[in-house]
Coordinates of C-alpha atoms in Angstrom, one line a residue:
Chain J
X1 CA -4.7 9.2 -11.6
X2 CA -3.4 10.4 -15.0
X3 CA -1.2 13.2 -15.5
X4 CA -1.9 16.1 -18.0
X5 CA 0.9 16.4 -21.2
X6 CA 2.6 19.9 -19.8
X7 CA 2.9 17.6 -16.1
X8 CA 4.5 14.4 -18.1
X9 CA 6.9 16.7 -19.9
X10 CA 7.9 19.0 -17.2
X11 CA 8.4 15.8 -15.1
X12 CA 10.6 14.4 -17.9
X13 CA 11.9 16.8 -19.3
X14 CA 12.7 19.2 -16.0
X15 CA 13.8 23.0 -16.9
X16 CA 15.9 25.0 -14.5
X17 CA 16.7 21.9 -12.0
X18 CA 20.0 23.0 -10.2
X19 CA 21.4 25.3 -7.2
X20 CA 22.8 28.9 -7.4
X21 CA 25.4 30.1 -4.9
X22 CA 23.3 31.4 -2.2
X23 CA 26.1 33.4 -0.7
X24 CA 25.5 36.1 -3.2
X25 CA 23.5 39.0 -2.4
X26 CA 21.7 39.0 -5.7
X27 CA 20.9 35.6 -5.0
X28 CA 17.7 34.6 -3.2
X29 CA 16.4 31.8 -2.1
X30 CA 12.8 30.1 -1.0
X31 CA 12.5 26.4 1.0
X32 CA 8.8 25.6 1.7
X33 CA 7.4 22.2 2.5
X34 CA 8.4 19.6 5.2
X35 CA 10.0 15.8 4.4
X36 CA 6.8 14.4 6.4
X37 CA 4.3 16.3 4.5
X38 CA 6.1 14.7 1.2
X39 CA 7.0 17.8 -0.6
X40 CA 9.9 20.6 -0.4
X41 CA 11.1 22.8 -2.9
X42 CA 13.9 24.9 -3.2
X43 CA 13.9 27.9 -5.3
X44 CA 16.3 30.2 -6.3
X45 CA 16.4 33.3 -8.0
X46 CA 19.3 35.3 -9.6
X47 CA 18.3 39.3 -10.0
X48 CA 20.6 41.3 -12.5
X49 CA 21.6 44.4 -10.5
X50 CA 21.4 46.9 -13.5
X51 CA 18.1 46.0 -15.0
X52 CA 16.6 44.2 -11.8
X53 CA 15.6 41.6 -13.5
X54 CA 15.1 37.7 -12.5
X55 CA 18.2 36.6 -14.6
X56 CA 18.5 32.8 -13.8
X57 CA 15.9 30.9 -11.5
X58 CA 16.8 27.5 -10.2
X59 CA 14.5 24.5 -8.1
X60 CA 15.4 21.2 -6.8
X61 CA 12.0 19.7 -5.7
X62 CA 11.4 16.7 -3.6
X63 CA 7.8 15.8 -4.1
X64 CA 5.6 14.4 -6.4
X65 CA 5.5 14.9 -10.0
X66 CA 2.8 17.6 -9.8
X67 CA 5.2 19.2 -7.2
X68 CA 8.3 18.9 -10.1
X69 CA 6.3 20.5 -12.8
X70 CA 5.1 23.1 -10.6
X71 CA 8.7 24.3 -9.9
X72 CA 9.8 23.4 -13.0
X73 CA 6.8 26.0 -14.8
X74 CA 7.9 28.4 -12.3
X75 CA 11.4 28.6 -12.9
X76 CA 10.5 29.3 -16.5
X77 CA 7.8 31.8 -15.5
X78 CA 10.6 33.5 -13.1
X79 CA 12.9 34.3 -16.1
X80 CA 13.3 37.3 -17.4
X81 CA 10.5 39.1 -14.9
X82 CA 11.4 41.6 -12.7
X83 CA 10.7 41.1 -8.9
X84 CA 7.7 42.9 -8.9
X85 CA 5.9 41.4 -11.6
X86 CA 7.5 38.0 -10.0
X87 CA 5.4 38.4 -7.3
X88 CA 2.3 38.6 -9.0
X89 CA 2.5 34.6 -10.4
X90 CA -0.5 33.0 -8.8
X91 CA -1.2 29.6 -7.6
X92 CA -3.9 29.2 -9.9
X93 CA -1.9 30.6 -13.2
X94 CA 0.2 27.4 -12.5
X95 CA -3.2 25.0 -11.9
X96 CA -4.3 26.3 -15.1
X97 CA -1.0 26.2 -17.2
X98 CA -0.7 22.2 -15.7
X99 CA -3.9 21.4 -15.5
X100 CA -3.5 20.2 -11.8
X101 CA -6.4 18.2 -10.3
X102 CA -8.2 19.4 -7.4
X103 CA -5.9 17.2 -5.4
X104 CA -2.8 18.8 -6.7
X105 CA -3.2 21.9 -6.1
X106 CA -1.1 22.5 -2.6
X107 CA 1.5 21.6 -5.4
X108 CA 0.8 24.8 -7.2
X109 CA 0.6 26.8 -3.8
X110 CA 3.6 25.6 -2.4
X111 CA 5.6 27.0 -6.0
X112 CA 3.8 30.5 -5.5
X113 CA 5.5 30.4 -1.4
X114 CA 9.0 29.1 -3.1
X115 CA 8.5 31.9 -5.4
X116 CA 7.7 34.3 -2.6
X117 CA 10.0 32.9 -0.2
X118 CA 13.1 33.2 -2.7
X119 CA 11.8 37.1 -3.1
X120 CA 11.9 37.8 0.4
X121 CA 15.0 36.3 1.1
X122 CA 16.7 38.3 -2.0
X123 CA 14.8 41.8 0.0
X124 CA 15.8 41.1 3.3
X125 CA 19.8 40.5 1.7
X126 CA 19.5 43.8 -0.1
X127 CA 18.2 46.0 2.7
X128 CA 14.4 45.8 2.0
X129 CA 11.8 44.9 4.1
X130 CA 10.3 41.5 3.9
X131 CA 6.6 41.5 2.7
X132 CA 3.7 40.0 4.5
X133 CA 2.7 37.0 3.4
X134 CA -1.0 36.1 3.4
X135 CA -1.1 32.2 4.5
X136 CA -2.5 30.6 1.3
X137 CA -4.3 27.2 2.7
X138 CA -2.0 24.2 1.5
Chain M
X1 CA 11.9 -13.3 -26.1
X2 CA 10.7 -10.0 -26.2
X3 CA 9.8 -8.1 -23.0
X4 CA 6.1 -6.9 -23.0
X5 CA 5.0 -3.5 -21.1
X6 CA 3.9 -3.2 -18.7
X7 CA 5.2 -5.2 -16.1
X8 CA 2.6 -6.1 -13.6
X9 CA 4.2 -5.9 -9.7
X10 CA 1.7 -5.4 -7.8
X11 CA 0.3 -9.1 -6.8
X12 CA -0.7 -8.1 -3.4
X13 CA -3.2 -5.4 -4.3
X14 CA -4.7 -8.4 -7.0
X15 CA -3.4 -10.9 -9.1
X16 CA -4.4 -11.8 -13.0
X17 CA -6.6 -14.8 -13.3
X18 CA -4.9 -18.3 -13.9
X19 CA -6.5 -19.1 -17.6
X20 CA -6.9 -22.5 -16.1
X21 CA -9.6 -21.3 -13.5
X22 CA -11.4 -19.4 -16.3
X23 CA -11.9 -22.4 -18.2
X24 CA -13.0 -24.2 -15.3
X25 CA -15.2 -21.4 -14.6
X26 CA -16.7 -20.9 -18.2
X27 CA -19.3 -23.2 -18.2
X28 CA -21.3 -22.2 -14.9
X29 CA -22.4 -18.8 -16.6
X30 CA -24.0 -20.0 -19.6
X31 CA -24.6 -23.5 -19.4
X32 CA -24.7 -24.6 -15.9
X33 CA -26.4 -21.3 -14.9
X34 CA -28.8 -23.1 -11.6
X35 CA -28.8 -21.9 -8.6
X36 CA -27.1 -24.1 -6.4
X37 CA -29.7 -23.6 -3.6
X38 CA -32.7 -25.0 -6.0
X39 CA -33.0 -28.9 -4.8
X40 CA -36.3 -29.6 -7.1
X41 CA -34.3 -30.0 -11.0
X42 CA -31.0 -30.8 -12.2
X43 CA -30.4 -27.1 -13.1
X44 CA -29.6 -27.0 -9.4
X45 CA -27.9 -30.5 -8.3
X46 CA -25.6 -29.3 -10.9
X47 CA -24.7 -26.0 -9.7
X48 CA -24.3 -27.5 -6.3
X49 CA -22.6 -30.4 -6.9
X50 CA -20.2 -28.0 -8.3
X51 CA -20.0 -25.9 -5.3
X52 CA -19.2 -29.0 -3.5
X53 CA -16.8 -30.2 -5.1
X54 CA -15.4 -26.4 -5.2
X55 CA -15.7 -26.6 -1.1
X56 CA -13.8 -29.5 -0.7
X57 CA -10.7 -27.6 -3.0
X58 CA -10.8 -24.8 -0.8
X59 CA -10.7 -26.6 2.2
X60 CA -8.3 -29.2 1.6
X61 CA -5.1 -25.9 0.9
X62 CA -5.9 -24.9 4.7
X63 CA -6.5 -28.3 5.8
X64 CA -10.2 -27.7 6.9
X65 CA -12.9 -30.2 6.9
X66 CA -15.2 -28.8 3.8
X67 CA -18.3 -27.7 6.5
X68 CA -16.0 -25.1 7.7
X69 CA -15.5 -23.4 5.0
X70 CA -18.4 -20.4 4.5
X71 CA -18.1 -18.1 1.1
X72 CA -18.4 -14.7 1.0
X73 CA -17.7 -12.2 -1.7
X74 CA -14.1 -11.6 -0.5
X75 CA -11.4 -11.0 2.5
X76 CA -13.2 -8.1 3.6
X77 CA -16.9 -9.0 4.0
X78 CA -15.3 -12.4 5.3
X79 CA -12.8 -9.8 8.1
X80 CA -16.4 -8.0 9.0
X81 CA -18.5 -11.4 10.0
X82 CA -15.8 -13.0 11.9
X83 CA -15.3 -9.7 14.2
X84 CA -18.7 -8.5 14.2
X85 CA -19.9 -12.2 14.2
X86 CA -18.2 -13.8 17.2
X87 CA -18.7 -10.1 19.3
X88 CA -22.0 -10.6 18.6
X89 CA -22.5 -14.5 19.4
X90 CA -20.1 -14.4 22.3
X91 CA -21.4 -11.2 24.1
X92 CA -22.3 -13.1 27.1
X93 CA -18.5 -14.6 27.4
X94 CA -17.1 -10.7 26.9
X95 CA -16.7 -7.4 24.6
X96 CA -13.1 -7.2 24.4
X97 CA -11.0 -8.1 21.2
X98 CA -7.4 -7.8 20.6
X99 CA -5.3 -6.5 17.3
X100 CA -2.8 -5.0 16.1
X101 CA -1.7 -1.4 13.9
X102 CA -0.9 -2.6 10.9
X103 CA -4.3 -5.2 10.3
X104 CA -5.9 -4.4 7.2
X105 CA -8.4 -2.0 7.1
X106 CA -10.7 -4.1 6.6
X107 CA -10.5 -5.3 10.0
X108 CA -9.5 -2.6 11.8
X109 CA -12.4 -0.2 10.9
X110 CA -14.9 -2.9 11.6
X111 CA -12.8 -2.9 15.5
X112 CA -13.7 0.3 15.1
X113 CA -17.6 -0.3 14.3
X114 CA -17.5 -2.5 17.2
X115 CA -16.3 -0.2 19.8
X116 CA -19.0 2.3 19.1
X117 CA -21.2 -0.9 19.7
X118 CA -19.9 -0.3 23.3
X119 CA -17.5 -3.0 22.8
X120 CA -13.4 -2.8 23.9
X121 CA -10.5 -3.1 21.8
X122 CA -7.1 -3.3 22.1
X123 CA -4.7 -2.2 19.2
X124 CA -1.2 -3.6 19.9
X125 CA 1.7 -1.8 18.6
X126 CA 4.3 -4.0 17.0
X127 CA 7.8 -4.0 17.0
X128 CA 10.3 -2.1 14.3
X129 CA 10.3 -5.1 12.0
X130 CA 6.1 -5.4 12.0
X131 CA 6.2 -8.5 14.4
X132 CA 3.9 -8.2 17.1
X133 CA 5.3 -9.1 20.6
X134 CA 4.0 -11.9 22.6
X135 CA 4.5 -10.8 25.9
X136 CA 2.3 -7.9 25.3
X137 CA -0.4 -9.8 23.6
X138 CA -0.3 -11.9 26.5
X139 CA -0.8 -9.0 29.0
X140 CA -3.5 -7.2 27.0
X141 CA -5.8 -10.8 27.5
X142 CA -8.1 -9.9 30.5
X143 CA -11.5 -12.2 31.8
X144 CA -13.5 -10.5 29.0
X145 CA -11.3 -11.4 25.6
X146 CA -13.3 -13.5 23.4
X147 CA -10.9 -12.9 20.5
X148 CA -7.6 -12.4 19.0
X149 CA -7.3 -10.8 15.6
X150 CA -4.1 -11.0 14.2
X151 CA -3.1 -10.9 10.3
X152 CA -1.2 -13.9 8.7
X153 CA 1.0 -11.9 6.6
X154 CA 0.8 -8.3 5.6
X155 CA -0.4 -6.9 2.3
X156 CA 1.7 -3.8 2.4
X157 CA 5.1 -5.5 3.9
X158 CA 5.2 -9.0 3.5
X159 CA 5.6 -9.6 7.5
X160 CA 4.5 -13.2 8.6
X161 CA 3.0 -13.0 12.1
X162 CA 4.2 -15.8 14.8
X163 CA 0.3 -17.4 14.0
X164 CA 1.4 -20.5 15.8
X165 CA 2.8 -19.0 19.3
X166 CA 0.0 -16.5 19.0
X167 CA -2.6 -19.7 18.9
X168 CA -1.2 -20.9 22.0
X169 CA -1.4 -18.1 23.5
X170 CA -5.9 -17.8 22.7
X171 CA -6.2 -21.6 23.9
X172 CA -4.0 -21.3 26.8
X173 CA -6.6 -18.6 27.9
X174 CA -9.7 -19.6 26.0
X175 CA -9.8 -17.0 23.6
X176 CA -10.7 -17.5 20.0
X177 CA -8.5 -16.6 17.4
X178 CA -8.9 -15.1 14.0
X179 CA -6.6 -14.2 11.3
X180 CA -7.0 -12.7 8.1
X181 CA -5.1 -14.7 5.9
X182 CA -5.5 -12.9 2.7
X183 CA -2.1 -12.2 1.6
X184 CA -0.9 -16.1 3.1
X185 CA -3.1 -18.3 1.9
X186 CA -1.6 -20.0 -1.5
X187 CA 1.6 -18.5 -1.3
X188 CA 2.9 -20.4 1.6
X189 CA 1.6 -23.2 3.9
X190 CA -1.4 -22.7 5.6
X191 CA -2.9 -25.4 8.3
X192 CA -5.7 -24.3 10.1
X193 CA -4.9 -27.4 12.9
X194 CA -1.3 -27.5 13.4
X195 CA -1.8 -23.2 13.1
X196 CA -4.1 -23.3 15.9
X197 CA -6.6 -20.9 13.9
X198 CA -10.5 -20.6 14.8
X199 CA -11.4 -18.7 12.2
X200 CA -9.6 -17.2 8.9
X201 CA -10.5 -15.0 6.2
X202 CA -9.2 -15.4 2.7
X203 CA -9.9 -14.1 -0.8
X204 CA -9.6 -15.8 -4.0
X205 CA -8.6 -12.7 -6.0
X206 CA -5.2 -12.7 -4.7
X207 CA -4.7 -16.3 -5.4
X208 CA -5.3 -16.0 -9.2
X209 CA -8.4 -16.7 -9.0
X210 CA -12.1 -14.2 -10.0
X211 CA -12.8 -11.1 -7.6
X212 CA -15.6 -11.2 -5.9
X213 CA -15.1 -14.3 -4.1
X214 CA -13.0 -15.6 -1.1
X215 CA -14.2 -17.7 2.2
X216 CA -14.3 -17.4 5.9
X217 CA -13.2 -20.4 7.8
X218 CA -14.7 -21.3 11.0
X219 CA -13.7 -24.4 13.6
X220 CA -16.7 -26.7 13.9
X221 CA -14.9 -28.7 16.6
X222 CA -12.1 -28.2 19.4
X223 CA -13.5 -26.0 20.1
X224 CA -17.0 -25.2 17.6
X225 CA -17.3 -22.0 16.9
X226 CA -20.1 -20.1 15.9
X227 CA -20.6 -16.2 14.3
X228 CA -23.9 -14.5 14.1
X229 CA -25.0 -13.8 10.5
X230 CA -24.8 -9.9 9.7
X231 CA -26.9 -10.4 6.6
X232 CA -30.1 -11.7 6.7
X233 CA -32.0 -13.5 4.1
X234 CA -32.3 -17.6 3.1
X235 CA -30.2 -18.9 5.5
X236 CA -27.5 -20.3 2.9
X237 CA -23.9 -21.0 4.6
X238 CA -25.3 -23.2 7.5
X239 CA -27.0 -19.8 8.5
X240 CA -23.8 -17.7 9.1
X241 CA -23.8 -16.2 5.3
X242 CA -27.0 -15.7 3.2
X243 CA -27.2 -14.9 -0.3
X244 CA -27.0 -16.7 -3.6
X245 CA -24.4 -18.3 -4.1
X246 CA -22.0 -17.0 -6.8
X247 CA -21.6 -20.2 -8.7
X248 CA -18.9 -19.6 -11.2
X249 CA -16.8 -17.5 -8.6
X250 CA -17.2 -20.6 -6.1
X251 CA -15.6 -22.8 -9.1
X252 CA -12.7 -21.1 -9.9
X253 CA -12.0 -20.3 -5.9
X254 CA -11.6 -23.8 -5.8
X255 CA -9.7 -24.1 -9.1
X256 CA -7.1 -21.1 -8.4
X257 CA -7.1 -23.4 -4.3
X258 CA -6.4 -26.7 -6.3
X259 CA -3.3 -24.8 -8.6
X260 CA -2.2 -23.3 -5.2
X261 CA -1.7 -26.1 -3.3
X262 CA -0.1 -28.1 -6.6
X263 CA 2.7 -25.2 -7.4
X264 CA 3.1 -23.4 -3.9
X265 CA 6.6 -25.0 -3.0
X266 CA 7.7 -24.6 -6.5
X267 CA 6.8 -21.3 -7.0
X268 CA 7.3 -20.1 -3.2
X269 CA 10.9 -20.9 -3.8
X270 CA 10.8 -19.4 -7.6
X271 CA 9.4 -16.2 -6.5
X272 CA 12.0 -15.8 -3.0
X273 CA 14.8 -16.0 -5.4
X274 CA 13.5 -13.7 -7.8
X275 CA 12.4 -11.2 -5.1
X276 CA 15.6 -11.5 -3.0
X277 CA 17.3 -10.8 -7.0
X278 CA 15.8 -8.0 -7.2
X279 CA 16.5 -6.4 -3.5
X280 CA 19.6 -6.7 -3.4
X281 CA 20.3 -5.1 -7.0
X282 CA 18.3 -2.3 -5.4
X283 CA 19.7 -2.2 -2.1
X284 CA 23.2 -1.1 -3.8
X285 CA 21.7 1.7 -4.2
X286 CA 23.0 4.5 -1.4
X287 CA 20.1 4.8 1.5
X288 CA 17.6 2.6 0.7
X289 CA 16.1 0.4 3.1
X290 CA 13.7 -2.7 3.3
X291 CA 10.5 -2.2 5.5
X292 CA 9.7 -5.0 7.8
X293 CA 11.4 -8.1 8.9
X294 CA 12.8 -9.8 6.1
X295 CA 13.3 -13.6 7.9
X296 CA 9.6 -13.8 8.6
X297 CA 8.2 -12.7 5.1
X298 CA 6.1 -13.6 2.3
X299 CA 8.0 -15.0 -0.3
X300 CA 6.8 -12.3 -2.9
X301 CA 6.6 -9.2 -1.4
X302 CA 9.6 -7.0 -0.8
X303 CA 9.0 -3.2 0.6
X304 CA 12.0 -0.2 0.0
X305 CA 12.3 3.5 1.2
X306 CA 14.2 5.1 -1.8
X307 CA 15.3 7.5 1.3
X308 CA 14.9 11.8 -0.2
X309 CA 12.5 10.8 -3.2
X310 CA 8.9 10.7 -3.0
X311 CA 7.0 7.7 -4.0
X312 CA 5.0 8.8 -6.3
X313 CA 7.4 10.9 -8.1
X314 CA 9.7 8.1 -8.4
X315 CA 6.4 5.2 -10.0
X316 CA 5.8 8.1 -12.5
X317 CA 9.6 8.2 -13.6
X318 CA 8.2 4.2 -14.9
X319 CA 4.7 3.8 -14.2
X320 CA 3.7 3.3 -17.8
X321 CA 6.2 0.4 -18.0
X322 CA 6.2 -0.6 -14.4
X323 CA 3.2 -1.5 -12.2
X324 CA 4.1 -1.7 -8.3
X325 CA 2.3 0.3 -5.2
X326 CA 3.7 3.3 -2.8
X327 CA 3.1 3.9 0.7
X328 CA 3.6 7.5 0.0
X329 CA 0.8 10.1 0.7
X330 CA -0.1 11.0 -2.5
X331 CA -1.2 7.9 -3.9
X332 CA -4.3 7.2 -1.2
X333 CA -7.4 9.1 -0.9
X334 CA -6.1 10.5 2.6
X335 CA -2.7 12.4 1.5
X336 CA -1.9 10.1 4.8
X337 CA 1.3 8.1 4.6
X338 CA 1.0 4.8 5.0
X339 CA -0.4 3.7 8.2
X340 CA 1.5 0.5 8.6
X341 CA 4.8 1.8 7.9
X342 CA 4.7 4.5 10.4
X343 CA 3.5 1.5 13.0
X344 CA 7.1 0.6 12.0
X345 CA 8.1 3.5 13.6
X346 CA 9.0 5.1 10.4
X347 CA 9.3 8.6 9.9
X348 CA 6.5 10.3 7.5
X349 CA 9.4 10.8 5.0
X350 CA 10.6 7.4 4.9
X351 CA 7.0 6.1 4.7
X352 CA 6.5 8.9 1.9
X353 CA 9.6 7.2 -0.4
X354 CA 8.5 3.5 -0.3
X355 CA 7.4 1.3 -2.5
X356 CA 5.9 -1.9 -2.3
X357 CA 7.1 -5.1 -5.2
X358 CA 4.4 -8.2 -4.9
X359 CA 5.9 -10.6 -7.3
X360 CA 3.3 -13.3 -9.0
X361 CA 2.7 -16.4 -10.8
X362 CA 3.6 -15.1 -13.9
X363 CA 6.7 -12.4 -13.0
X364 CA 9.8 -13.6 -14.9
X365 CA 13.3 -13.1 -15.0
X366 CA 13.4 -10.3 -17.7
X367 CA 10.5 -8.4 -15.7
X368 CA 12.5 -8.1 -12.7
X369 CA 16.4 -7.3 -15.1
X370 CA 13.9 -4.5 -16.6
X371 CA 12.6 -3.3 -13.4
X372 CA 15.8 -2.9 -11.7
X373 CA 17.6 -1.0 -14.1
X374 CA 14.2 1.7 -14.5
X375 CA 13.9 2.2 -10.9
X376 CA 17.5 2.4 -10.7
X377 CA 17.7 5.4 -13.1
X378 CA 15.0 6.9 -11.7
X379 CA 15.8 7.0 -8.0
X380 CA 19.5 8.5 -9.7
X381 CA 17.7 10.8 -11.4
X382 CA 15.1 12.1 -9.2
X383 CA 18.1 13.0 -6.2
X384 CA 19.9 14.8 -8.3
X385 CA 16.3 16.6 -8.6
X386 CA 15.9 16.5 -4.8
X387 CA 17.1 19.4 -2.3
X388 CA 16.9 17.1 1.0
X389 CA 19.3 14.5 -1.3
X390 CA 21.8 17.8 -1.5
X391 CA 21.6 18.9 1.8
X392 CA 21.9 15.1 2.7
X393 CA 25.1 15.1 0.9
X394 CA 26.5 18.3 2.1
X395 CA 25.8 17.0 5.8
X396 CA 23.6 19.1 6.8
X397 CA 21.3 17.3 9.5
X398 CA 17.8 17.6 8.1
X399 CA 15.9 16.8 11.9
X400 CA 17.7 20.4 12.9
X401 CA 15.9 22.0 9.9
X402 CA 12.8 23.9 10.8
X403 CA 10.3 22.8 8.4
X404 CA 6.7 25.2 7.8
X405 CA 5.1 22.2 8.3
X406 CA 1.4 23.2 6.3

């Protein structure tokens, strides 16, 4: 299978790849996947508390290199947004922006529940309910 | 010298053509076109004389008298007439066949073709290192076994099956016994007599030589054995395998047999020191583990778990330098992990992070220097990309984790 340019240079060149001190309240963080299904992310996001927005957003990813780029995009995607508009990234933005295969594209899903994941876990830490989440089909 | 990319690793999926069996091959396409079944002109003494002498080649590497050898177009059409054959020729003697988890596919879907046939099969587990255990193939053998299917040595982890104590084992109860011998035959010693083997597929593909060629074997006495065709047509192949033969592929089977047999001590010993070179520069690094027994092993194949990477994120980090082959999910049609290292008793995401070296004929020392230092760097790299490799460090036990399993 070949890999698009944006997944080659996301893969090699990986933007945002670290960890953020989760014992912050303005901290949140997603896990998704499972070892035996061969992919996990973990995403982080960092909100400022006077402007509310996404200030820093973090992944480490163990997947794939569809699975990198996809957390790597996202991370990019993340910055600067506020949590609202954060929560409107879809799967599909991230197939298009990649150009994922039709194979790859539980990749893409699994950044839009890291994203999710990371936003609940910031609203639940700051007193806000956590959203539903409609099962997207991995 | 100057190293050229890429580096070709993956000898046990296929192997690059020796230019000595082209050359031998060159002149039965044009030239020497006949067809070797024509027995009115020269066009086809020619072409048969050449399939003669390429059956006598092919033979003498397994130690086979030349009238047991039967072509086909490869290992796996060879893996579907010995089953289906001898269940069909022998349905009077019984319907039940034993094998084990981690055959090739090849064989174990046509098990599977056989058991809707109403026949009985029996898939052994084997043991941690990929051995099967005797004791149990023993007590799976009931009154209506007619045949024990058990690989030489495995394509994805090198693993050489106990073929002799298995072939005790069929005669002391009268049961044939078949192996597929794909990955064994050329790289290491092959007898069908003092093996004890009834019948044996084999390809000539993975021996250097063309695709589209390899050869079943089948004992013609002590005892003779017999398959039922499964093609019909002109009765070619003493009647077990119809079809035209493929002249030039015949040729340079028996070529690539012929180099085999000259270089296989030689470059079985080359290739074990090589491989063994390049595991233990790997091994060094922290949590990574060989798959498979490593006493009882091909001499070219070596199989790692890079433990909290993913297989097929760690071949792209060098896939356009580096050729080799993953167990890992995501580089089979199935998004199933391999199914012969979870018959290890693997976990998915150890089976998910391996990845499989066949070294070859024409691997060198500067392939393999290369090769460790770029999956080195990228096994580094891609855990300091990985969460499980963090929470591995920080100690937190990744079985207590409850994963959303999807």
């Amino acid at each position: 299978m070949a890999y698009s340019e944006k997944v080659l240079d996301h893969y090699q060149n990986p933007q945002n790849v670290g960890t953020l001190d989760k014992g912050k309240t303005n901290v949140g963080t997603g896990l998704v996947g499972a070892p035996e299904c061969g992919d996990v992310m973990r995403l982080q996001i960092e909100v400022d508390e006077e402007s509310g927005l996404i200030k820093d957003a973090k992944f480490k990813t163990f997947g794939c290199g569809s699975a990198i780029a996809s957390s790597s995009l996202a991370t990019e995607w993340l910055k600067g947004k506020s949590v609202d508009q954060a929560m409107e990234i879809d799967n599909m933005d991230i197939v298009e922006e990649l150009n994922l295969p039709p194979v790859k594209i539980h990749c893409s899903v699994l950044a839009e529940d890291a994203i999710k994941a990371a936003i609940n876990d910031y609203r639940v830490k700051n007193g806000m309910m956590a959203m539903e989440l409609d099962e997207k089909k991995h | 010298m100057s190293l050229k990319l890429p580096i070709y690793l993956d000898n046990n999926a296929t192997t690059p053509m020796d230019p000595r069996v082209l050359d031998t091959m060159l002149p039965y396409f044009v030239e020497k076109f006949g067809n070797a079944a024509s027995r009115s002109h020269s066009f086809g003494w020619v072409a048969e004389e050449a399939v003669d002498y390429a059956r006598e080649q092919v033979a003498k590497l397994i130690g086979a008298d030349p009238k047991e050898i039967i072509f086909t177009s490869g290992a796996t059409e060879a893996d579907n007439l010995a089953l289906k054959g001898v269940y069909e020729m022998y349905a009077s003697k019984g319907n039940h066949i034993i094998t084990c988890t981690t055959e090739h596919k090849a064989v174990l879907d046509a098990c599977k073709h056989i058991e809707k046939l109403g026949g009985q099969v029996t898939y052994l587990q084997v043991q941690a290192d990929g051995l099967v255990d005797l004791t149990e193939l023993e007590k799976a053998i009931t009154d209506k076994t007619i045949l024990i299917a058990i690989m030489y040595g495995n394509n994805e982890i090198g693993v050489v099956q106990p073929v002799k104590d298995i072939s005790k084992i069929a005669r002391k109860h009268g049961v044939l016994f078949f192996t597929d011998a794909t990955q064994a035959v050329g790289k290491i010693p092959v007898d069908v007599n003092s093996d004890g083997i009834d019948l044996m597929a084999f390809s000539a593909h993975k021996m250097y030589g063309p695709k589209g060629v390899g050869a079943l074997y089948v004992r013609r006495k002590n005892p003779r054995v017999k398959v039922t065709a499964q093609m019909d047509g002109g009765g070619h192949e003493r009647g077990m395998r119809s079809g035209t033969m493929n002249v030039p592929g015949i040729v340079g089977f028996g070529k690539a047999c012929e180099i085999a047999m000259n270089e296989m001590e030689s470059e079985a010993q080359r290739l074990s020191v090589m491989r063994d070179r390049l595991e233990n520069a790997l091994l060094q690094l922290e949590e990574a583990y060989v798959n498979g027994n490593k006493e009882h092993r091909l001499p070219h194949v070596s199989n790692i778990s890079f433990k909290y990477v993913e297989g097929e994120g760690l071949m792209m980090g060098f896939n356009k330098d580096i050729a080799v082959s993953s167990g890992s999910a995501c580089t089979s049609a199935s998004l199933e992990p391999s199914y012969v290292l979870k018959a290890l008793g693997l976990g998915d995401d150890l089976a998910h992070s391996s990845l499989r070296f066949g070294l070859g004929r024409f691997t060198t020392d500067e392939q393999i220097d290369f090769t460790i230092e770029a999956i080195k760097n990228t096994v580094l790299k891609l855990r300091e990309m990985s969460p499980l490799w963090e929470m591995f460090k920080d100690g937190v036990d990744l079985d207590k984790i409850e994963w959303a399993h999807h």
